[in-house]
Short mmCIF file of C-alpha atoms in Angstrom, two decimals:
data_model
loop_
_atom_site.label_atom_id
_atom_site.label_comp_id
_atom_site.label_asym_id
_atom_site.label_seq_id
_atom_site.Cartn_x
_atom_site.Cartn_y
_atom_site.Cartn_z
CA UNK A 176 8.18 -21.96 -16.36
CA UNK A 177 4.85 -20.14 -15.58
CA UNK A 178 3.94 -20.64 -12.03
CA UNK A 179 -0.06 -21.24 -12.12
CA UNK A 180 -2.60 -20.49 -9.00
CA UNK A 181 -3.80 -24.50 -8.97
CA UNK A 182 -0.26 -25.47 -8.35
CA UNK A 183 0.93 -27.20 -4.86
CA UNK A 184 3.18 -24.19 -3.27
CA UNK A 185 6.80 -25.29 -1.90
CA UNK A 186 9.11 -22.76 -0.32
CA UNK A 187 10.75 -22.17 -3.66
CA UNK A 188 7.54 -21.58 -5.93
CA UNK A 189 5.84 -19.30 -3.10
CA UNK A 190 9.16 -16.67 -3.27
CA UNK A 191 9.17 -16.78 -7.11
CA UNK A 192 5.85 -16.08 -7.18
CA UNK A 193 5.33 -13.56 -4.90
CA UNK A 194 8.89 -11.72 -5.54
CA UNK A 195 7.87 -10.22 -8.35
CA UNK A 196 4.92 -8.24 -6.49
CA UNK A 197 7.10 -7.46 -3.43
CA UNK A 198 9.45 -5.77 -6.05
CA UNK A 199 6.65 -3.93 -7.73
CA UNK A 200 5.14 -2.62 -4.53
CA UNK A 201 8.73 -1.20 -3.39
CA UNK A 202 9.14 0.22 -6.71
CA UNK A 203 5.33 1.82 -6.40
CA UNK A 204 6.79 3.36 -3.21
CA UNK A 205 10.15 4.77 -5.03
CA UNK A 206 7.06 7.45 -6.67
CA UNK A 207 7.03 9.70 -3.23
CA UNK A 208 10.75 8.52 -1.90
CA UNK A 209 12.48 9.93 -5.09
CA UNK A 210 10.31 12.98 -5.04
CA UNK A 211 11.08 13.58 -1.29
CA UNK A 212 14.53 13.33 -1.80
CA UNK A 213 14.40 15.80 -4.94
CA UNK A 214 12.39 18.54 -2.66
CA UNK A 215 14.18 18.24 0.09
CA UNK A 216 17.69 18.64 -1.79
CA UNK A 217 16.94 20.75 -4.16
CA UNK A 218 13.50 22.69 -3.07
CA UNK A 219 13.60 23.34 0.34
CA UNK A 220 12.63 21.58 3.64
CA UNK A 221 9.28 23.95 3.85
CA UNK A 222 8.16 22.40 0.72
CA UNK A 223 9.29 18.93 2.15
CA UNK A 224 6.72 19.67 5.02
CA UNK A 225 4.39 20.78 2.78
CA UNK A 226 4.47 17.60 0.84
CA UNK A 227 4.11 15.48 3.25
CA UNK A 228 0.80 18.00 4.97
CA UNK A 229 -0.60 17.24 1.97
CA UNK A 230 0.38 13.78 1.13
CA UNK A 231 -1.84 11.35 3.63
CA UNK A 232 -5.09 13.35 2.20
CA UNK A 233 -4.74 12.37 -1.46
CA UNK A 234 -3.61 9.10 -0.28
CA UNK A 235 -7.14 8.67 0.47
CA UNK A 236 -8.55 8.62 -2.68
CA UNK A 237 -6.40 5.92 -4.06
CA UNK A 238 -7.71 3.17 -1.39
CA UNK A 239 -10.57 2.90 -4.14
CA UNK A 240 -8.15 1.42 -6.27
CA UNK A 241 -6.72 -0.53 -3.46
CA UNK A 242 -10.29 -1.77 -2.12
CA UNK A 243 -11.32 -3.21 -5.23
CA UNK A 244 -8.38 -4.45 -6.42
CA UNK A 245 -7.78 -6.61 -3.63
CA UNK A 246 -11.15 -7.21 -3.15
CA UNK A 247 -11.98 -7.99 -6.66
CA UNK A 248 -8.93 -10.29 -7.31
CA UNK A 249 -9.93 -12.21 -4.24
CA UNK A 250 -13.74 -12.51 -5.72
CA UNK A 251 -12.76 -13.09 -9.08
CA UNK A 252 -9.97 -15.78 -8.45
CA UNK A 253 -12.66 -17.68 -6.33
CA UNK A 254 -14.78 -17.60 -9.19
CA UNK A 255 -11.88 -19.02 -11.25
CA UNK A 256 -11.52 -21.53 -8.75
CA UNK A 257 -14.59 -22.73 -9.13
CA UNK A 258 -14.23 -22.76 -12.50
CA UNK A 259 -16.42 -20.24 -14.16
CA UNK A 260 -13.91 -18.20 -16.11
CA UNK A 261 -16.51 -16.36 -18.18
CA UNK A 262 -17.82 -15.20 -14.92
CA UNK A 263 -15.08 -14.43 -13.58
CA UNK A 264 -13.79 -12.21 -16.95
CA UNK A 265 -17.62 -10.13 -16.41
CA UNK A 266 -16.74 -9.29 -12.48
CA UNK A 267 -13.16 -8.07 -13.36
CA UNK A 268 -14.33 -5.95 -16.41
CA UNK A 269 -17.19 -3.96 -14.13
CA UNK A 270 -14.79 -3.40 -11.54
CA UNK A 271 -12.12 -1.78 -13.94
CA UNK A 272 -15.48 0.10 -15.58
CA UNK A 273 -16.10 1.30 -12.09
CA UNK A 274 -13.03 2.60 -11.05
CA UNK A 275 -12.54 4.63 -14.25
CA UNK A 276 -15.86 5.77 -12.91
CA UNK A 277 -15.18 6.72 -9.34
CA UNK A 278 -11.77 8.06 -10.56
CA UNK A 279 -13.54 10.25 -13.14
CA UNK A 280 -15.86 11.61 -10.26
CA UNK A 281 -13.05 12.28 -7.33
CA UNK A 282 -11.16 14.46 -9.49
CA UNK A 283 -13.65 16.86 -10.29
CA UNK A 284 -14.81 16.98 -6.50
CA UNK A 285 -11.22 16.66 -5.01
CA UNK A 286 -9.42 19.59 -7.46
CA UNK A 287 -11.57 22.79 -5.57
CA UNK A 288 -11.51 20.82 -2.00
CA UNK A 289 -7.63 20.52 -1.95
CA UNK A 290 -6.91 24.10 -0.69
CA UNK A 291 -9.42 24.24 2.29
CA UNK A 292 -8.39 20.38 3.18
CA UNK A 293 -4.44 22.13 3.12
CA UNK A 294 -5.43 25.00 5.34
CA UNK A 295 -7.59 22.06 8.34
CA UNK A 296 -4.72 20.44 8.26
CA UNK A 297 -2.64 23.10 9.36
CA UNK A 298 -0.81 24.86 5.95
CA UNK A 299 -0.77 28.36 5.87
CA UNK A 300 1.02 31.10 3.83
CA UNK A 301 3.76 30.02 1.21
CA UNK A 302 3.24 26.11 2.83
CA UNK A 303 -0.17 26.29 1.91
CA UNK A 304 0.53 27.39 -1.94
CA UNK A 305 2.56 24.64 -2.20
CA UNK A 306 0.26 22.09 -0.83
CA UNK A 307 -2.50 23.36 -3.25
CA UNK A 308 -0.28 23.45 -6.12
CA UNK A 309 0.93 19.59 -5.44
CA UNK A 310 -2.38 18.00 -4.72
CA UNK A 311 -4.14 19.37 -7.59
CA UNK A 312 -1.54 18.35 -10.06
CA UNK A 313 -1.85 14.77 -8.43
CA UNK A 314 -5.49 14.68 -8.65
CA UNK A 315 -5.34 15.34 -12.31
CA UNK A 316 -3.57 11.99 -12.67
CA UNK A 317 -6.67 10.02 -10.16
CA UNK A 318 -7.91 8.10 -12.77
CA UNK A 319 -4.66 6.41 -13.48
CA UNK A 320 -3.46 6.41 -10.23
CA UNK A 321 -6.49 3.81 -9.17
CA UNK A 322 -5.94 1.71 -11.97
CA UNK A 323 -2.63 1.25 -11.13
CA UNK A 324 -3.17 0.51 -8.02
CA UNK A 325 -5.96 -1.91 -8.57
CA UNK A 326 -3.62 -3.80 -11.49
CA UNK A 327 -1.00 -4.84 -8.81
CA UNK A 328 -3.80 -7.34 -7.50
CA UNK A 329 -5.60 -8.08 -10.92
CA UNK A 330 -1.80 -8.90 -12.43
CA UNK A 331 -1.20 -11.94 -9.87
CA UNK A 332 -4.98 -13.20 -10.28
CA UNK A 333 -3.79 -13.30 -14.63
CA UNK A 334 -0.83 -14.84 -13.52
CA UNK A 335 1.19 -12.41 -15.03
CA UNK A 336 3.16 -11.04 -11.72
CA UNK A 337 6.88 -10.43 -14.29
CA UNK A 338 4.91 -8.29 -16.31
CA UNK A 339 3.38 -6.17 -13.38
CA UNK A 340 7.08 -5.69 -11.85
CA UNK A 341 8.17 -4.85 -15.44
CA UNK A 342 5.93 -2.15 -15.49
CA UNK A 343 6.55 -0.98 -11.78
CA UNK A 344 10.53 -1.02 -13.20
CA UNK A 345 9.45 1.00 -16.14
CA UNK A 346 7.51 3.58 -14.35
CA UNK A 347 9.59 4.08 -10.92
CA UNK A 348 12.98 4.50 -13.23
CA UNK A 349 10.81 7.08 -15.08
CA UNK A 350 9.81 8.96 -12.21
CA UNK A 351 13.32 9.16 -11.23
CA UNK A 352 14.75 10.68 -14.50
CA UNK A 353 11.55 13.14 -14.71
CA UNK A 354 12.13 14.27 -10.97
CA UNK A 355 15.59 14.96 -11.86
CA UNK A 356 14.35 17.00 -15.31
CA UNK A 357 11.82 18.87 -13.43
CA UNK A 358 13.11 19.89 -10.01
CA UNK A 359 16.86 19.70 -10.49
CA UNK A 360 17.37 20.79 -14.29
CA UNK A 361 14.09 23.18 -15.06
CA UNK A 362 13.16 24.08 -11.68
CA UNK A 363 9.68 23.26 -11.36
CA UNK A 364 9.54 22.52 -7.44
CA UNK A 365 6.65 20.91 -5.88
CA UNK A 366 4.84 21.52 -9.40
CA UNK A 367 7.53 18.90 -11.03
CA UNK A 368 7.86 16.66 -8.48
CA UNK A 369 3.52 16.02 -8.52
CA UNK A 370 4.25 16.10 -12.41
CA UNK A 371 6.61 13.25 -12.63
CA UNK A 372 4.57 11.44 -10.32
CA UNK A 373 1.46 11.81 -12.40
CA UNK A 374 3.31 11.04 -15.69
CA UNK A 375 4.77 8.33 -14.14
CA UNK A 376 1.14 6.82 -12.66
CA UNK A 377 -0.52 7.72 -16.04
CA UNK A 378 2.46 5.05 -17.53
CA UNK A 379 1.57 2.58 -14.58
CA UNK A 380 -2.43 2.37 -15.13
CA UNK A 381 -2.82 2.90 -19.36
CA UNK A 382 0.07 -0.20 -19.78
CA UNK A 383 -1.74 -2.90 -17.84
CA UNK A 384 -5.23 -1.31 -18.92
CA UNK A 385 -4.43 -2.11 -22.80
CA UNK A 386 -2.97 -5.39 -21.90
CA UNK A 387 -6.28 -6.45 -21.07
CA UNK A 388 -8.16 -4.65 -23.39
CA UNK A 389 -6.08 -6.51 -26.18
CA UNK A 390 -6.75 -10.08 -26.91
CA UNK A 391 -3.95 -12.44 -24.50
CA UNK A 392 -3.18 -15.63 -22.99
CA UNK A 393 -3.80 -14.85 -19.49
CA UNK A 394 -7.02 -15.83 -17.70
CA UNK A 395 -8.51 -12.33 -17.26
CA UNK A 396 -9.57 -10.04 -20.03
CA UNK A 397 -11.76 -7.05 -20.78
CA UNK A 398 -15.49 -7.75 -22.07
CA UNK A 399 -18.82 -6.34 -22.13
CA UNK A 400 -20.36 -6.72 -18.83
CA UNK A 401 -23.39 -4.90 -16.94
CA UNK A 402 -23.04 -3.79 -13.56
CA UNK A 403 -24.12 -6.43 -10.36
CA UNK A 404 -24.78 -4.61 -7.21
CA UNK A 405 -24.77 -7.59 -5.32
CA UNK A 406 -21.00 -8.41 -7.11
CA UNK A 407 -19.57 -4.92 -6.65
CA UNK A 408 -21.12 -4.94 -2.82
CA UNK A 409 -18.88 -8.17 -1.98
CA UNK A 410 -15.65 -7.05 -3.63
CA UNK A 411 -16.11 -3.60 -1.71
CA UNK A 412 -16.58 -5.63 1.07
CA UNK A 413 -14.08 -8.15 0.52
CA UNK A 414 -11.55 -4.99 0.52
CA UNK A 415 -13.06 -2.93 2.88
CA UNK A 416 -10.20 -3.61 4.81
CA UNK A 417 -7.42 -2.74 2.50
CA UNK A 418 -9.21 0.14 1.63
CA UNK A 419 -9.82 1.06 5.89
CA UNK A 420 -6.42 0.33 6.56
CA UNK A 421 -4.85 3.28 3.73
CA UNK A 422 -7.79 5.46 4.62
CA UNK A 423 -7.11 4.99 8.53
CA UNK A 424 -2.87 5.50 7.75
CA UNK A 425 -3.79 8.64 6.31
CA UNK A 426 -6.02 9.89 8.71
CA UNK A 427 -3.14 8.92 11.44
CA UNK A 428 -0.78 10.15 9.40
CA UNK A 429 -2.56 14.22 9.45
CA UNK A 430 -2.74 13.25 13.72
CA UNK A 431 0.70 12.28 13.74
CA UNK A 432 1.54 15.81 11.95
CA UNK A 433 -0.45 17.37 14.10
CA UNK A 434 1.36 16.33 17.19
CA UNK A 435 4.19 16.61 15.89
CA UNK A 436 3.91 20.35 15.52
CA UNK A 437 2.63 20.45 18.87
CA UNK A 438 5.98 18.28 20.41
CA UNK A 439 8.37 19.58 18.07
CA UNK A 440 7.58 21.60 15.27
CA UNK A 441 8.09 21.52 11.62
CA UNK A 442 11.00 19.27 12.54
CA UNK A 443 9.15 16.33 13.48
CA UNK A 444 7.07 16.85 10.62
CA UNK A 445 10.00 16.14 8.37
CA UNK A 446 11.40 13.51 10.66
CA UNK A 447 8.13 11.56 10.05
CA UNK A 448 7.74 12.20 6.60
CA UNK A 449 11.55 10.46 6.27
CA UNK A 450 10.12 7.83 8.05
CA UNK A 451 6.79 7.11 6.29
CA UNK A 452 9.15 6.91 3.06
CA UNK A 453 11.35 4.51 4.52
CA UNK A 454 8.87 2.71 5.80
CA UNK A 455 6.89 2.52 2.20
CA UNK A 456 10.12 0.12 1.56
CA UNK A 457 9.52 -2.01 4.39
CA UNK A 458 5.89 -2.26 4.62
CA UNK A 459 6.10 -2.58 1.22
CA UNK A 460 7.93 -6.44 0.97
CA UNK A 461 5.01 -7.27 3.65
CA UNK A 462 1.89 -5.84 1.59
CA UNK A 463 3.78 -7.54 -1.75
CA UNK A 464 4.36 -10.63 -0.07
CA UNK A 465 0.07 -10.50 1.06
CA UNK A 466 -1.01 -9.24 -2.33
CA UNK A 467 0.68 -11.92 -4.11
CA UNK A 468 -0.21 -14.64 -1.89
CA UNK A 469 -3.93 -13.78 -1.74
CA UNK A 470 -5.34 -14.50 -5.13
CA UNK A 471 -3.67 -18.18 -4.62
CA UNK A 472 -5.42 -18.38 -1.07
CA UNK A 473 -8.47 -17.43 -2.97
CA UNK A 474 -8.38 -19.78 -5.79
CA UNK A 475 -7.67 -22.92 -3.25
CA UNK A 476 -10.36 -21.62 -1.16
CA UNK A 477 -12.59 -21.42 -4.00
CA UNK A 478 -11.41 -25.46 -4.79
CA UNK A 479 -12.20 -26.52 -1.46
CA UNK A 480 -8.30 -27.55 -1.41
CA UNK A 481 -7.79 -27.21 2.36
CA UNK A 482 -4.37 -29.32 2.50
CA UNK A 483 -2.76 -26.31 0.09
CA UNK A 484 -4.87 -23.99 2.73
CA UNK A 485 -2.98 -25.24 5.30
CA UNK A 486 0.21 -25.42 3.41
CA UNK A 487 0.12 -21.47 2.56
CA UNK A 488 -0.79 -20.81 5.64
CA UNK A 489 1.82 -22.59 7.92
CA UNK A 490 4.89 -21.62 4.96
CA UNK A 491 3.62 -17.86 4.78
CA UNK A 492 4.49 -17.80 8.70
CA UNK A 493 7.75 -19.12 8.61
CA UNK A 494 8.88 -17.14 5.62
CA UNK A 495 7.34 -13.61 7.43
CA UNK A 496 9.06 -14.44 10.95
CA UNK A 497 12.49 -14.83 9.11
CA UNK A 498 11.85 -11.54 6.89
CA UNK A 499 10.39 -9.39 10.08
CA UNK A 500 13.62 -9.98 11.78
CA UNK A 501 15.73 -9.09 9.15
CA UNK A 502 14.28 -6.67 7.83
CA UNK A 503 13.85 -4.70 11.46
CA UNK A 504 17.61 -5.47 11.77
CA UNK A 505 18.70 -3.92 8.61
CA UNK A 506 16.63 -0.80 9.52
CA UNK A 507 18.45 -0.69 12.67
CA UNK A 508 21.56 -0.96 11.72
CA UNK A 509 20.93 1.91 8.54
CA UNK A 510 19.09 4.26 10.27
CA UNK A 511 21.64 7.22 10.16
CA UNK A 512 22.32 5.95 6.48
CA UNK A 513 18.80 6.06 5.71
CA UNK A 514 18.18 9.93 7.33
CA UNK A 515 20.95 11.37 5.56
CA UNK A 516 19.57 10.43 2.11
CA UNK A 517 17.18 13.14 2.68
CA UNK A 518 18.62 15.88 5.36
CA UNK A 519 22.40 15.24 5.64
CA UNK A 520 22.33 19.38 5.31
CA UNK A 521 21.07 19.65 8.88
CA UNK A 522 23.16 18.22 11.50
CA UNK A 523 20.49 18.37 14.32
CA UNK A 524 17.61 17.32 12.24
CA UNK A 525 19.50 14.50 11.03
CA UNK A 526 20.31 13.77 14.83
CA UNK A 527 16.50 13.83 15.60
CA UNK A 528 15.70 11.95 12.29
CA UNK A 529 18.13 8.51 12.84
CA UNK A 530 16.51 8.49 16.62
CA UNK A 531 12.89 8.64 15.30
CA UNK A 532 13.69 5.55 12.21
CA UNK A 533 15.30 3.80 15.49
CA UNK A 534 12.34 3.82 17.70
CA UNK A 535 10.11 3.28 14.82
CA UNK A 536 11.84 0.51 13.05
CA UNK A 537 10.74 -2.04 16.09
CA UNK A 538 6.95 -2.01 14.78
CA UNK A 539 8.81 -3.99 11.80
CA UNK A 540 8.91 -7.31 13.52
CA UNK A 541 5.62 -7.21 14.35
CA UNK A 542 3.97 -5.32 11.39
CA UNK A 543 4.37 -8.16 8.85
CA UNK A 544 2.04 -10.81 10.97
CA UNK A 545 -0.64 -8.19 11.32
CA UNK A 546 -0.42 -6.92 7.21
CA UNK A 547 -1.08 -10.63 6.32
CA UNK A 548 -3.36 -12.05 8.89
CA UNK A 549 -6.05 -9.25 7.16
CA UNK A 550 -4.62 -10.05 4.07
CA UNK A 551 -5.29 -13.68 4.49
CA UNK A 552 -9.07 -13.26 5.67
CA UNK A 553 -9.67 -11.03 2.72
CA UNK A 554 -8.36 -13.78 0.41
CA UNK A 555 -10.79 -16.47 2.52
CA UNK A 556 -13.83 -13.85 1.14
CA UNK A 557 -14.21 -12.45 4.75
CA UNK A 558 -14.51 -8.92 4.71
CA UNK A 559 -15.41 -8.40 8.33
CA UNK A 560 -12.83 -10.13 9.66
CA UNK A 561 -10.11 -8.51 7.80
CA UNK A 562 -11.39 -5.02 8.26
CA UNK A 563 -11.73 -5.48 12.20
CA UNK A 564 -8.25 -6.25 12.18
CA UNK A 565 -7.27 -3.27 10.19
CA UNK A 566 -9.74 -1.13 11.92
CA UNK A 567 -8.35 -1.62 15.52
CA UNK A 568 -4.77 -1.80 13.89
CA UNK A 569 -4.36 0.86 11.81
CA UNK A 570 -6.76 3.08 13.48
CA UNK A 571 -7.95 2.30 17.17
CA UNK A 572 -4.89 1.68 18.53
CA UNK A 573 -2.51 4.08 16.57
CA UNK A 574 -4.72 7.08 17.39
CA UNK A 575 -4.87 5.61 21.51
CA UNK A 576 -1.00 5.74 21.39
CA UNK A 577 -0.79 8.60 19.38
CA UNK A 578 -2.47 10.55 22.43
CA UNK A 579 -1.15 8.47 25.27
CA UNK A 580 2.51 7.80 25.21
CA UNK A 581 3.56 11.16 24.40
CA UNK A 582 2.26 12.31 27.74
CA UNK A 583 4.04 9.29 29.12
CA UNK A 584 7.46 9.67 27.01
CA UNK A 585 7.20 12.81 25.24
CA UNK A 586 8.09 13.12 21.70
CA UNK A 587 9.81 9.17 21.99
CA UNK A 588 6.16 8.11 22.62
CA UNK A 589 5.16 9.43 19.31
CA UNK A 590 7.98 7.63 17.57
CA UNK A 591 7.00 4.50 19.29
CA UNK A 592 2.68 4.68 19.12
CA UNK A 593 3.39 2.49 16.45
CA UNK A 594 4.63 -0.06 17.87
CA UNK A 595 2.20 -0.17 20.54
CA UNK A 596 -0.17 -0.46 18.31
CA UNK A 597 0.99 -3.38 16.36
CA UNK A 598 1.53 -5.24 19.70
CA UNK A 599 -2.37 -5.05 20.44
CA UNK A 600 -2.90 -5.68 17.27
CA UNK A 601 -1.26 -8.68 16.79
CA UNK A 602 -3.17 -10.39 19.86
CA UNK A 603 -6.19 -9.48 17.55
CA UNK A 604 -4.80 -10.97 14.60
CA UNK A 605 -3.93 -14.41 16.67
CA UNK A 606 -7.41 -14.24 18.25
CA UNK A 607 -9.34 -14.44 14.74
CA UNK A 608 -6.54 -16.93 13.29
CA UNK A 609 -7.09 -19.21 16.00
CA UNK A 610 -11.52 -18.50 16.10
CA UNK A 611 -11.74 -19.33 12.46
CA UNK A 612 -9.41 -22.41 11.86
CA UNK A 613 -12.10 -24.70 12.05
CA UNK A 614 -14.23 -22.78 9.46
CA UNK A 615 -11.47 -22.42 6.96
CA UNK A 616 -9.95 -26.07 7.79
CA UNK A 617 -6.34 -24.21 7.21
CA UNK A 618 -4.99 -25.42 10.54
#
């Protein structure tokens, strides 16, 4: 039975709803773990690095499709909660117009800018060829990329959560069998790994965009609409934080590689590329778990139902304290498994690899509280809150650690800024929770 967004949310209806989007982010993330494993194994470990130099920068053009996603969905199921679907059909259509739009625009600007972006960030001779040749294969795949990306949120908000994972299913086994055509069979290197990935995206944002171009059943659908500044300023707003926390992960993500070659090479470059993938995994379950919750947060905030506020709220805790600890656990305990996946051919890299997933990991008890708190204040239509949490989370306090601990601990202190970070973060998350409770009525 369809689970609907008015519904009362027990234990049992909150998993099943949200499962399907924790499965579809993890299988989003399978795009760069499957090519990373295919480069690594079959290309070379300099194109590994190269990669993952070049990785965090076009990163940064998807958090469009991440800010308005999340930010739409939250603005478009309050509307729904109030109950002006016709409304709320107009604001989804001109944000999908307007991300075709910025899409559109960032790949003709991003194609030239992707070799002098490669060579600031440090590439240089063959490395440098290969980061040029990946990124602007990527960027010719932008438009779809955002949509995608944007559809994960808009999916939950139709209540149609299944058919996002199916497509996530679709796509990620698809990137698998064309990384395995293209790097293993034909050759292609970094060319075929940014190929499959495109091919695969272009799959992930064209499905979900015909959906809802097509006449359906779900709540949301495509229509003529005009273009509201004052709409589109609130939904960027609304996801300013989503969008500040990818942006700020990968600017901290070119520091990180930056130190890295300072502390310990091209070594630690790979090392952290490893652990960014495995990390997309268990990030991932967090930011499905918040993107699926949020358009029901919205919706009941948009009803004025603070009992089911309070309900989401107080279950959303219990049910992210028992997966934090599991899930740091279970990185723990596979960290050597997890390392050899991608450089079992290098006995001392895989040494320095399973210590940096170890030290790392920790920030994955913590991570999860921090993820949903801005999650949550996004949902509640409050921007500013949710991107001051981000902000000082993602950026503030990873690039303080960043700089600090590895004078205190050396190349451990890098592995470990992290953590750090989510620490302080956490008393920032707790410190809004606890400011705004009478506001919200959710506790």
């Amino acid at each position: 039975m369809k689970i609907q967004l008015s519904e009362h949310f027990t234990y049992r209806k909150l998993i099943k709803f949200t499962i399907p989007t924790i499965i579809m982010m993890i299988f989003t993330s399978i795009y760069g773990i499957v090519d990373g494993i295919f480069v690594s194994n079959c290309v070379g470990s300099d194109a590994f690095a190269a990669v993952n130099l070049i990785m965090p920068a076009l990163m940064i053009l998807g958090t469009f499709g991440f800010m308005i996603g999340t930010g739409g969905s939250a603005l478009v199921s309050k509307t729904i909660g109030e109950g002006d679907k016709e409304k709320a059909n107009r604001f989804f259509s001109m944000l999908i117009y307007l991300l075709i739009i910025i899409g559109g625009l960032l790949t003709i600007i991003g194609i030239p800018l992707v070799k002098p972006i490669a060579r600031l960030i440090g590439a240089k001779g063959n490395m440098l060829e290969l980061c040029t040749t990946y990124g602007r294969t990527l960027l010719l795949f932008l438009i779809p990329f955002v949509l995608q990306n944007s559809f994960q949120s808009f999916l939950i908000v139709a209540e149609r959560p299944t058919f996002g994972l199916i497509i996530s299913i679709i796509t990620g086994v698809l990137n698998m069998f064309l990384d395995f055509i293209f790097i293993y069979v034909l050759k292609m290197g970094v060319f075929g790994a940014a190929l499959a990935t495109g091919v695969s995206q272009l799959i992930g944002g064209m499905v979900p965009l015909i959906y809802f171009i097509k006449p359906n059943k779900s709540p949301l659908k495509l229509t003529k609409t005009k273009f509201k500044g004052k709409a589109i300023l609130q939904a960027c707003t609304n996801g300013s934080s989503e969008m500040l926390t990818n942006l700020s992960m990968s600017l901290v993500n070119m520091l990180f590689n930056l130190q890295l070659m300072k502390y310990a090479g091209a070594d630690g470059v790979i090392a952290y590329g490893i652990i960014m993938y495995v990390g997309f995994i268990f990030t991932g379950t967090y930011l499905g778990y918040s993107i699926g919750t949020a358009p029901i947060i919205s919706y009941h905030y948009g009803a004025e139902n603070t009992e089911e506020l309070k309900n989401l709220l107080k279950k959303s805790l219990i049910l992210i304290t028992i997966t934090s600890v599991t899930m740091t656990v279970i990185a723990e305990i596979l960290s050597k498994v997890l390392a050899s996946i991608f450089v079992s051919y290098d006995i001392e890299l895989l040494q320095i690899t399973t210590r940096a997933i170890r030290l790392f990991s920790i920030s994955y008890i913590i991570s999860g509280f921090n993820i949903f708190s801005s999650s949550f204040f996004t949902a509640l239509n409050n921007g500013v809150v949710s991107a001051i949490i981000s902000f000082m989370r993602t950026l503030v306090f990873q690039i303080a650690m960043i700089y600090i601990l590895p004078i205190i601990l050396g190349i451990d202190g890098i592995w470990l800024a992290v953590t750090f970070a989510e620490v302080l973060s956490l008393i920032i998350s707790i410190m809004f929770l606890v400011r705004n409770k009478k506001r919200y009525q959710y506790a």
